[in-house]
Coordinates of C-alpha atoms (C1' of nucleotides) in Angstrom, one line a residue:
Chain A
X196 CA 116.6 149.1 99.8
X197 CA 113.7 149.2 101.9
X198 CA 111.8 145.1 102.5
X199 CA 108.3 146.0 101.0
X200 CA 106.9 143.2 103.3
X201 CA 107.9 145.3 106.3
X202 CA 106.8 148.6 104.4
X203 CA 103.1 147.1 104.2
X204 CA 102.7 146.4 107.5
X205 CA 102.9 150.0 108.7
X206 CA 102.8 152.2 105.3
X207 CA 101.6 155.1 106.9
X208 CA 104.8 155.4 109.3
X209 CA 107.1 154.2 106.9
X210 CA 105.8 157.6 104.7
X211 CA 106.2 159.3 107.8
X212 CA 109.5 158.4 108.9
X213 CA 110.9 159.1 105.0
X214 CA 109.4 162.2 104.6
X215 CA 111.9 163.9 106.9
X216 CA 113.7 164.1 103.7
X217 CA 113.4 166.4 101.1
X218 CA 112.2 164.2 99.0
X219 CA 109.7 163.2 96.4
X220 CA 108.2 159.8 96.0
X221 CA 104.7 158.7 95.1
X222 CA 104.0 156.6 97.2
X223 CA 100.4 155.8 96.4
X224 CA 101.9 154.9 93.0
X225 CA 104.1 152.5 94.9
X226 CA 100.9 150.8 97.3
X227 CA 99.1 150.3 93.9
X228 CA 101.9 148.8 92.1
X229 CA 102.2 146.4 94.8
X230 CA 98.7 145.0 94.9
X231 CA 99.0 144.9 91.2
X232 CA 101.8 143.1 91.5
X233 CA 100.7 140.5 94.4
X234 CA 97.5 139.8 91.8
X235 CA 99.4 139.3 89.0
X236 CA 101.6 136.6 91.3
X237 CA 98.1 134.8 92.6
X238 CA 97.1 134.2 88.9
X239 CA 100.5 133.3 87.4
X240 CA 101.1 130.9 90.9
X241 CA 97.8 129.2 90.4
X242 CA 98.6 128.8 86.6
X243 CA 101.9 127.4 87.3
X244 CA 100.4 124.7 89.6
X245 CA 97.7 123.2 87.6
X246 CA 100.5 122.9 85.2
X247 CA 102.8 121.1 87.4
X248 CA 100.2 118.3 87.9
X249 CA 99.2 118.0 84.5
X250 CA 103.0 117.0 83.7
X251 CA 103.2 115.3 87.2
X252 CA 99.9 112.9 86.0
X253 CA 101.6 111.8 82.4
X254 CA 97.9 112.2 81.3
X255 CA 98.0 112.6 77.4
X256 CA 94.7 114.3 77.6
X257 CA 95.8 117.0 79.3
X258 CA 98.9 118.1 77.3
X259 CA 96.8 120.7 75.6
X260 CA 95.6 122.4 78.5
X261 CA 99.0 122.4 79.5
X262 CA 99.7 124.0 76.0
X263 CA 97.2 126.3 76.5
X264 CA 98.6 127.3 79.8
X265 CA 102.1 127.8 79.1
X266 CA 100.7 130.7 76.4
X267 CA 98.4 132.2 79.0
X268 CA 101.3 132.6 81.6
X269 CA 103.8 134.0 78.9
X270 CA 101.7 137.1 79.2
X271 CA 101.1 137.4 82.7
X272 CA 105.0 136.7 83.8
X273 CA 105.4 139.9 81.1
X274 CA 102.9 141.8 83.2
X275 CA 104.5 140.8 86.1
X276 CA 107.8 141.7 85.3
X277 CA 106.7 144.8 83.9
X278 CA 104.8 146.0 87.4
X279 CA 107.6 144.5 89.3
X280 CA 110.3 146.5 87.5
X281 CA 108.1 149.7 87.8
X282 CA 108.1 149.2 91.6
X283 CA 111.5 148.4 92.3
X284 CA 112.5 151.8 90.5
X285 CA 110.4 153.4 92.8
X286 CA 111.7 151.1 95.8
X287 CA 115.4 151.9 94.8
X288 CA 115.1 155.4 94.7
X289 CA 113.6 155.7 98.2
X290 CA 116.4 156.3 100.6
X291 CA 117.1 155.0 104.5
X292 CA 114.9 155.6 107.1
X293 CA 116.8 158.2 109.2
X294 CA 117.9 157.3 112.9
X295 CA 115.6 159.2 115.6
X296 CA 118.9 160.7 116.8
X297 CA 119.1 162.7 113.9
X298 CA 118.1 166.6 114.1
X299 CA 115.5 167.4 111.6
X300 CA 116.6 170.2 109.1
X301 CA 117.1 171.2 105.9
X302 CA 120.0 171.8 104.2
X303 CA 123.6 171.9 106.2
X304 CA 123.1 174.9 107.9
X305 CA 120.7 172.5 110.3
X306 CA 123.7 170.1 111.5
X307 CA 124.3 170.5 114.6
X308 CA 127.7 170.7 116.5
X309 CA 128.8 167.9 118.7
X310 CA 131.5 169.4 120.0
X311 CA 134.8 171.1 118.8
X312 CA 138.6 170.2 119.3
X313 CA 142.1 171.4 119.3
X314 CA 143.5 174.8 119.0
X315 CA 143.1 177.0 116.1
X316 CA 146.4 178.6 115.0
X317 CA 147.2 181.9 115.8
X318 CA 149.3 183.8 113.0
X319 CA 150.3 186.7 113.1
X320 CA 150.1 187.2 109.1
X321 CA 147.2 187.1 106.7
X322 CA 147.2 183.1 106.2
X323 CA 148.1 182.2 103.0
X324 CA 145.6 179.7 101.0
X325 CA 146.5 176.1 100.6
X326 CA 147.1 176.9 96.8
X327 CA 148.9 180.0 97.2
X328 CA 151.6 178.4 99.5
X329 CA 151.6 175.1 97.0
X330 CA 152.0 176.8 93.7
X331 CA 154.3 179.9 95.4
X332 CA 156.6 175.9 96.4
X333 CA 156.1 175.1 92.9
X334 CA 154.9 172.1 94.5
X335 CA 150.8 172.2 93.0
X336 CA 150.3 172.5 89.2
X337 CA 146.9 173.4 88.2
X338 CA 147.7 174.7 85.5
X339 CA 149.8 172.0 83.9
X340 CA 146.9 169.6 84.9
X341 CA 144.2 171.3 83.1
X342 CA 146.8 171.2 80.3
X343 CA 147.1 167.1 80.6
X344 CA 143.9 166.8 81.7
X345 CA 141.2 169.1 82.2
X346 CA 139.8 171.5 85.2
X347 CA 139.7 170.1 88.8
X348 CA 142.7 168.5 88.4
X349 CA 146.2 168.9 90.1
X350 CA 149.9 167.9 89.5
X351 CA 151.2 167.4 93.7
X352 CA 155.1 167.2 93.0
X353 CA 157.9 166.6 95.3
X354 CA 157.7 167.4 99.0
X355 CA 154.0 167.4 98.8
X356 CA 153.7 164.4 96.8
X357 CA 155.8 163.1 99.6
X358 CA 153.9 164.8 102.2
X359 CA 150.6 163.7 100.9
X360 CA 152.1 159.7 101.0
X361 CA 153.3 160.4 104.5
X362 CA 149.9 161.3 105.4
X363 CA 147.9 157.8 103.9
X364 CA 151.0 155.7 105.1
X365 CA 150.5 157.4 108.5
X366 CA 146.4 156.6 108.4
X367 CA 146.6 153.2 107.0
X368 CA 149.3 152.3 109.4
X369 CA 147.4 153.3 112.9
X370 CA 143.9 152.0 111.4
X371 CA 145.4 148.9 110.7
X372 CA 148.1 148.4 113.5
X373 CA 145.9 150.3 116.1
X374 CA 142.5 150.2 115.1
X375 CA 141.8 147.0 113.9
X376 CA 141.4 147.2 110.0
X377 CA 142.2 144.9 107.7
X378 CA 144.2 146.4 105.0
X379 CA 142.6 146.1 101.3
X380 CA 144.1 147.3 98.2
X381 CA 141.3 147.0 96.1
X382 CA 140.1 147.5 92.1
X383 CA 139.1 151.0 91.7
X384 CA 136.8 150.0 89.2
X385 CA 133.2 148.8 89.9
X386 CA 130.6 146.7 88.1
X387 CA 127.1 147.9 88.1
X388 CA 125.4 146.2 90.6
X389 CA 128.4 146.7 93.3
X390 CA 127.2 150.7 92.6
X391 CA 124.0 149.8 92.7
X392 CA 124.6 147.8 95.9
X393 CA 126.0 150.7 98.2
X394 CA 123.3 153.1 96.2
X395 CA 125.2 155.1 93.7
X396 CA 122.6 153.8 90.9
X397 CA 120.2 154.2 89.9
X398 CA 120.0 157.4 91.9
X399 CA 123.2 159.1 91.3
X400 CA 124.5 158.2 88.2
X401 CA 125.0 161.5 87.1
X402 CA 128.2 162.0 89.7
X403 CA 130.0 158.9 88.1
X404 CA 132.3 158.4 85.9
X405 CA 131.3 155.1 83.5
X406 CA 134.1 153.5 81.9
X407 CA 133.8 152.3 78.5
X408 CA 134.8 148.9 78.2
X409 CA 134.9 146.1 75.7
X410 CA 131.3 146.1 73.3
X411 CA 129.2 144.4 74.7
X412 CA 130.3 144.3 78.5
X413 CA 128.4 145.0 81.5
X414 CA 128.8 149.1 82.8
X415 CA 131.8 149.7 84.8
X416 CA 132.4 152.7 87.0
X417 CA 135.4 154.0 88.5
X418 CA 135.0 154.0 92.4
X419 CA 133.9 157.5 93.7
X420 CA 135.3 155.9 97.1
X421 CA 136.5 152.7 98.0
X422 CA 133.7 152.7 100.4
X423 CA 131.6 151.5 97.2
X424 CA 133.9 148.5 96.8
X425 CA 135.1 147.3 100.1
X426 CA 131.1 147.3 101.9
X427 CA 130.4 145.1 98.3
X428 CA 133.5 142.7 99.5
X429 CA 130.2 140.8 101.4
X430 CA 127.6 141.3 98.4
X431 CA 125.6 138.1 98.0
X432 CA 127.4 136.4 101.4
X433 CA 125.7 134.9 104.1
X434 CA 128.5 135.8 106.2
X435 CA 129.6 134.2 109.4
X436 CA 128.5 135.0 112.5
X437 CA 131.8 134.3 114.2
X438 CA 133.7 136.7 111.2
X439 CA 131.7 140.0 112.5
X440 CA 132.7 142.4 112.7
X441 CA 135.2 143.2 109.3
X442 CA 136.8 146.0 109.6
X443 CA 138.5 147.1 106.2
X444 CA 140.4 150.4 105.3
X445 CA 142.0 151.0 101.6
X446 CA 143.8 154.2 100.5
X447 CA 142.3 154.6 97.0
X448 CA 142.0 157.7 94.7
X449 CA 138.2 158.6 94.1
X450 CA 136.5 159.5 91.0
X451 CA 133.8 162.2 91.0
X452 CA 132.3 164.5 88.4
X453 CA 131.1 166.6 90.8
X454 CA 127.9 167.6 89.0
X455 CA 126.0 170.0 90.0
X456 CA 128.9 172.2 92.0
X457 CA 130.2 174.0 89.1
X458 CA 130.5 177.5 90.7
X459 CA 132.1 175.8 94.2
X460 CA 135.5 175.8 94.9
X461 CA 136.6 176.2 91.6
X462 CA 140.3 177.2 92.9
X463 CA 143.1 174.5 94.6
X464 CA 142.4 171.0 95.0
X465 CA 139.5 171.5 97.9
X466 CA 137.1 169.9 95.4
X467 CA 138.8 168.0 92.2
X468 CA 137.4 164.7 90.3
X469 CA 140.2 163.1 91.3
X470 CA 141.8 162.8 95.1
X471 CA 142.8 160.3 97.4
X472 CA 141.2 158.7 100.6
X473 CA 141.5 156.6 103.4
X474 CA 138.3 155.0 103.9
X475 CA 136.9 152.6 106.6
X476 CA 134.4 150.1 106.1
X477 CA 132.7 148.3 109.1
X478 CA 130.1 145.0 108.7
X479 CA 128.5 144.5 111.9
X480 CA 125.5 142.7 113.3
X481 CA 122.6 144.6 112.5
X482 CA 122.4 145.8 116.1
X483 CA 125.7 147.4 116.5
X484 CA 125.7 150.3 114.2
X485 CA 125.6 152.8 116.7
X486 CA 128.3 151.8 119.0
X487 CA 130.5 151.0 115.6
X488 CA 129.7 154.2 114.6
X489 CA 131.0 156.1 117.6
X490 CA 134.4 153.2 117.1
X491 CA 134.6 154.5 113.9
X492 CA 134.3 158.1 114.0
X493 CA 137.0 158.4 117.1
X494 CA 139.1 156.6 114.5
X495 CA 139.0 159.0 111.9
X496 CA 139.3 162.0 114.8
X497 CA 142.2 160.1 116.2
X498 CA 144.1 161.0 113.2
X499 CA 143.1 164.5 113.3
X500 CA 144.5 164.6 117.3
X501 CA 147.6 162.7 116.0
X502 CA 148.1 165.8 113.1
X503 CA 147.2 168.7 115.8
X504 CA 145.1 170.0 113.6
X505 CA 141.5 171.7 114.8
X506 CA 138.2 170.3 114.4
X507 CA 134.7 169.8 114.9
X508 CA 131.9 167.2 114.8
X509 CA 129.4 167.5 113.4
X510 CA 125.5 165.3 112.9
X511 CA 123.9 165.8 110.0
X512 CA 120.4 166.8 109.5
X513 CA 117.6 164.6 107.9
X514 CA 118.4 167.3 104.9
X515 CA 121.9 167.1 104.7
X516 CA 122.4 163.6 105.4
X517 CA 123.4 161.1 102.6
X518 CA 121.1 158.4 100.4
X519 CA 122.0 155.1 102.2
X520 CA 122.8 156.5 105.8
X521 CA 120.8 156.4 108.8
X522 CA 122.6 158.6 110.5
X523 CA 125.8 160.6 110.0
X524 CA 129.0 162.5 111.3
X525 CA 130.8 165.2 109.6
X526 CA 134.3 165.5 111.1
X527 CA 135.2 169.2 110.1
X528 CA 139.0 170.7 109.8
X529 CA 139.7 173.8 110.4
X530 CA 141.0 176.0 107.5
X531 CA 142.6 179.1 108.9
X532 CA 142.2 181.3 104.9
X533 CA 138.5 180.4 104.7
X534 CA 138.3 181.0 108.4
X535 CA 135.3 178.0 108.4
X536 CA 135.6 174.6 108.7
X537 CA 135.6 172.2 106.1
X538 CA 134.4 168.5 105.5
X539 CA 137.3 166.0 106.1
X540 CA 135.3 162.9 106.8
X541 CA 132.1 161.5 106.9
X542 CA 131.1 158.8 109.2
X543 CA 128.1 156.9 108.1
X544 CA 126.1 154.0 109.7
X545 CA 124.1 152.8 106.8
X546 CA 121.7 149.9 109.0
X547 CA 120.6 147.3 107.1
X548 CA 120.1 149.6 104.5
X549 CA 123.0 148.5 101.9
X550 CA 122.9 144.8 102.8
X551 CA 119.1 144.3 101.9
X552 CA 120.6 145.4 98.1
X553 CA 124.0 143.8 98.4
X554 CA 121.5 141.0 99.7
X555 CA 124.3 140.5 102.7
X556 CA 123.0 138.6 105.7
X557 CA 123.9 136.5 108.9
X558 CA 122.5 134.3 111.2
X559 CA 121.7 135.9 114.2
X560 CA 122.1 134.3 118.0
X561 CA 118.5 133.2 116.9
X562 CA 119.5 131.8 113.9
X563 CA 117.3 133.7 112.2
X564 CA 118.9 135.1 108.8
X565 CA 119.0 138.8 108.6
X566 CA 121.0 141.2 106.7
X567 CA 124.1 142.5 108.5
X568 CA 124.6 146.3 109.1
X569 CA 127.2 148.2 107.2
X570 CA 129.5 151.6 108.0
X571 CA 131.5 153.6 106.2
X572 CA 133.8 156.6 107.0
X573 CA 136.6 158.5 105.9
X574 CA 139.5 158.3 107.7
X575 CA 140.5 160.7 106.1
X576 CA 140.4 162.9 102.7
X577 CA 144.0 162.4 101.9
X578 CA 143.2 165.9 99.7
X579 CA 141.7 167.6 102.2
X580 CA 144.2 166.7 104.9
X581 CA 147.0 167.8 102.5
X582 CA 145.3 171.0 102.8
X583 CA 144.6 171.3 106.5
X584 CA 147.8 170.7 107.5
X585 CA 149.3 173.2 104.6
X586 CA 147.4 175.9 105.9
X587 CA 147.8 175.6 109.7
X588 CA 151.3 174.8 109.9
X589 CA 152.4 177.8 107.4
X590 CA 155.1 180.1 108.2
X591 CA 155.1 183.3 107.3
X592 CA 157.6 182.7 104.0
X593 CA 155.3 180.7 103.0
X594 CA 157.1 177.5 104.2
X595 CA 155.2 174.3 105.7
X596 CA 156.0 172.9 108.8
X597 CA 155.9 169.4 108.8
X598 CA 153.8 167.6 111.6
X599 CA 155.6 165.6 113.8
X600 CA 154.0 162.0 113.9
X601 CA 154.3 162.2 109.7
X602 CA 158.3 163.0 109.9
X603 CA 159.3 159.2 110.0
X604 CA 157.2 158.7 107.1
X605 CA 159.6 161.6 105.4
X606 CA 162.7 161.3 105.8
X607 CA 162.6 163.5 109.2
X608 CA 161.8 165.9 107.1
X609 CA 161.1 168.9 109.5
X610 CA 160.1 171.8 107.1
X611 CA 158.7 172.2 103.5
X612 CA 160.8 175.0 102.0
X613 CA 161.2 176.4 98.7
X614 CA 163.8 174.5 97.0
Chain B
rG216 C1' 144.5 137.0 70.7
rG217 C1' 144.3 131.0 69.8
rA218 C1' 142.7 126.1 72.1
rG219 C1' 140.2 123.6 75.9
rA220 C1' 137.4 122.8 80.8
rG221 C1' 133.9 124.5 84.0
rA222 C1' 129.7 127.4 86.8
rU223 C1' 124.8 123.0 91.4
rG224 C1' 122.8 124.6 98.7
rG225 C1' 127.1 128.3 104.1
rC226 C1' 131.4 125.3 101.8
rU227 C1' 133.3 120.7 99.0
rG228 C1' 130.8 117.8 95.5
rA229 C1' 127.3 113.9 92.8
rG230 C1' 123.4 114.0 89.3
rC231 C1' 123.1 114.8 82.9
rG232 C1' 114.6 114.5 80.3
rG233 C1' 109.7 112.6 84.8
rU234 C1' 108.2 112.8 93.4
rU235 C1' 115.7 115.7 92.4
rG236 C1' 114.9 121.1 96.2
rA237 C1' 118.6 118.2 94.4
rA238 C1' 123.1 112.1 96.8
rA239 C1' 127.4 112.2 99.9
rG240 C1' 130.8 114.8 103.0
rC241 C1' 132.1 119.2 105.9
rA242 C1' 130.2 123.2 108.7
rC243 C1' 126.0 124.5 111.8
rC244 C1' 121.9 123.5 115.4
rG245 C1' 119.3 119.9 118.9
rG246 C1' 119.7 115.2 121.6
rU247 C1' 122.1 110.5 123.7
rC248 C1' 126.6 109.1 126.1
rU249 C1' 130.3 111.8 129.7
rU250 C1' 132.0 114.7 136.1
rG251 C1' 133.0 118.2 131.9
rA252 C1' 134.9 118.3 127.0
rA253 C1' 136.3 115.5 122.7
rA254 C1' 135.0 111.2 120.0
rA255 C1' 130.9 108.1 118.7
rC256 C1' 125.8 107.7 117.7
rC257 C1' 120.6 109.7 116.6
rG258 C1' 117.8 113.8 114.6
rG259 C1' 117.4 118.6 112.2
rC260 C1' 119.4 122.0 108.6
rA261 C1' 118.6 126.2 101.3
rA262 C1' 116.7 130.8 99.8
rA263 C1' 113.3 134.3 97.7
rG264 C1' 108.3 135.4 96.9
rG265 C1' 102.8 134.7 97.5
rG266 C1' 98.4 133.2 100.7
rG267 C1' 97.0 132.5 106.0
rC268 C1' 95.8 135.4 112.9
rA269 C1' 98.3 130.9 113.1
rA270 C1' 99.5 125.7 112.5
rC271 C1' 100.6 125.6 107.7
rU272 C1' 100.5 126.0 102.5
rC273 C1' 101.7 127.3 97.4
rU274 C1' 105.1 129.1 93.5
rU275 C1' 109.9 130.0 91.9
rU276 C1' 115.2 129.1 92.0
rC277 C1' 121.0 124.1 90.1
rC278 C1' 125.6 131.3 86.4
rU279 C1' 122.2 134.8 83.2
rG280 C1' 118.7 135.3 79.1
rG281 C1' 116.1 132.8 75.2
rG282 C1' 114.4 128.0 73.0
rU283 C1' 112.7 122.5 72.5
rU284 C1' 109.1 119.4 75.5
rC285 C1' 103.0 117.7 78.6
rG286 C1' 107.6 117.9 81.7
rA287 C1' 114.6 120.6 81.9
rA288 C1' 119.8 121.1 86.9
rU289 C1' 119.8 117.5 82.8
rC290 C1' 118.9 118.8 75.5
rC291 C1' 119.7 123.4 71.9
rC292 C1' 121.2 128.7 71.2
rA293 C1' 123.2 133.4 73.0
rG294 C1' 125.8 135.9 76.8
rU295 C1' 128.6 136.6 81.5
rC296 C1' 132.2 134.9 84.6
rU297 C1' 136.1 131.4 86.4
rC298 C1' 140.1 128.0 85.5
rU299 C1' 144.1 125.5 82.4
rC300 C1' 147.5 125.6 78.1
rC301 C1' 149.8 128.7 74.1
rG302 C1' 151.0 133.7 72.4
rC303 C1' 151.6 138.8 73.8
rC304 C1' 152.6 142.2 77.8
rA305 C1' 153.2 145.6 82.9

RNA sequence: GGAGAGAUGGCUGAGCGGUUGAAAGCACCGGUCUUGAAAACCGGCAAAGGGGCAACUCUUUCCUGGGUUCGAAUCCCAGUCUCUCCGCCA
């Protein structure tokens, strides 16, 4: 949520600086609505006073003026409201002002590589898909889930479902022991203003799934990721600034109805409504996002290293990037049967961006009070992972090898076989 | 599900129709004292929004939304949330 006291004083730049995005926004709708709005505050403030001293003087003579007042400001609050509501609908749906490090562009084809990592496998077989090798294990169920469920689901049973613990127990254990994260197991449900808060709603309410509670009862959502609820741990907190920076990580499933990517990966479990992730959360002073960002992404690449498994990173573009972010990192795993890499985390400094509607803040070494920063990342896709390391440590029979660090969490399990 | 209690500033907590934006304490900031620190003492310390180049000033806000009143943190109604007890249950 963008300060319209700060847009004002430069709107022209502020236009600018937005409109590296594909986006629409009427923005002279929004400068009118605002001096509407500041008018209709000057009248109703004036009102308001003279009324206060008429009640402040005990003068009998004046009650009816008063009365007269009190009718005249019932309509202009309503006027107020109204104008006010129309501009913060506009306000909310205008997202963060990208970083100057980030490439223009326009769709993901403009991200640019930072660099790549690790070395892709070399088989000497056509690699098997992550699905093949799962179902031909009798280890994925689609179709028993679509059954129970409904399309873009999945049944992970036995070794996998093992595997796929190993791999969160592995990530939560070195962000937390290692890396400095507090450990949350959170509600995976979330009220509206905590979507609101991390800008979900109003914009994207369409990719949620709403949860229908009690009559009556405010909207609940279930968490598309626990980034949603662990940046809204600090919603309306000053915080302390001796308690910066919080570092939080959760391994939560993820809800998503995927609208709008109904032809896309429509087989295996790259893209399902319901998968698991490790995510990390970061509140900083507002001047540290960069330099928590770069902690936070080598975090989530750690993991990757630790796995062996290939990858690059990428930044996205002002057209790829996501609502609330100023600036972003992709961290793309390799995935030997689509020969391409694939999004296994995103790395997101969001500036000030989701405190100013969480309304988080500190006070700074000035002791000025000013909202904190906020960062989220994945660290990673538990799904995705599942997937990575499926398909880059097949054998030819169709067998998984099992990566090293995760083996304690297995039993020393060495290979996946069929049983 | 039944019965009660409550929601006040960063925190704890008083107030229960008229300079109450709100006592007191803690925390925090500045100062005195001290070689330094602690303690003690003195002073400061809510937020949002509007106007103003600024000094500054105005309005709003005591869970939310209505209502009564010239005037509401305080009275009335509705709602939300929290806590306690009983019941039920993982």
């Amino acid at each position: 949520m963008h300060n319209l006291k700060e847009i004002r004083k430069d709107f022209e730049n502020f236009i600018k600086s937005i409109q590296k995005r594909p986006i629409d926004i009427n923005f002279n709708l929004l400068k009118k609505l605002d001096v509407k709005n500041r008018e209709l505050i000057q009248k109703k403030e004036a009102l308001e006073k003279e009324k206060k001293e008429i009640s402040k003087s005990k003068d009998e003579n004046l009650f009816n003026r008063s009365k007269e007042i009190s009718e005249q400001l019932i309509k202009i609050i309503e006027e107020q409201k109204k104008i006010k509501n129309e501009l913060d609908i506009i306000l909310s749906n205008i997202p963060n002002v990208t970083h100057s490090d980030v490439p223009n562009g326009k769709n993901e084809n403009d991200n640019v590589e930072i660099f790549k990592s690790g070395k892709k496998p070399n088989f000497d077989f056509k690699p098997k898909t992550h699905y093949e090798i799962g179902e031909k294990l009798k280890m994925f169920d689609f179709d028993l889930a679509s059954r129970t469920t409904g399309s873009r689901f999945v049944f992970v049973k036995d070794k996998l479902a093992l595997l796929e613990r190993a791999l969160s127990n592995f990530m939560l254990d070195k962000h937390m022991f290692k890396n400095g994260y507090q450990e949350i197991s959170p509600p995976l449900i979330a009220s509206e203003d905590t979507m609101y808060g991390t800008g979900q709603l109003p914009k994207f309410e369409n990719d949620q799934f709403e949860i229908k509670f009690d009559e009556g009862s405010d909207r609940k959502f279930l968490i598309p990721t626990a980034e949603v609820i662990l940046t809204n741990i600090v919603k309306d907190k000053i915080v302390d600034l001796k308690d910066l920076p919080m570092r939080f990580v959760a391994s939560t499933p993820c809800f998503r109805k995927e609208a709008g990517s109904y032809g896309k990966d429509t087989k295996g479990m790259i893209r399902q409504h319901q998968f698991y992730k490790v995510e990390l959360v970061s509140i900083v002073e507002n001047d540290k996002c960069l330099e928590e960002l770069e902690r936070m992404t080598n975090c989530a690449t750690g993991i990757l290293d630790d796995l062996c498994l290939p990858y690059r990173k990428m930044i996205l573009c002002t057209g790829d990037i996501g609502f609330s972010a100023e600036k972003t990192y992709d961290i793309e795993v390799w995935l030997p049967s689509e020969n391409k890499y694939r999004e296994i985390s995103s790395c997101s400094s969001c500036s000030t961006f989701q405190a100013a509607r969480m309304k988080t803040r500190y006070k700074n070494q000035n002791n000025e009070l000013v909202n904190v920063g906020t960062l989220n990342g994945s660290g990673l896709a538990i799904g995705r992972t599942l997937i990575a390391v499926i398909e880059n440590y097949q054998l030819e029979d169709g067998s998984v090898i099992v990566p090293e660090v995760l083996r304690p969490y297995m039993n020393n399990l060495e290979k996946i076989s069929p049983n």
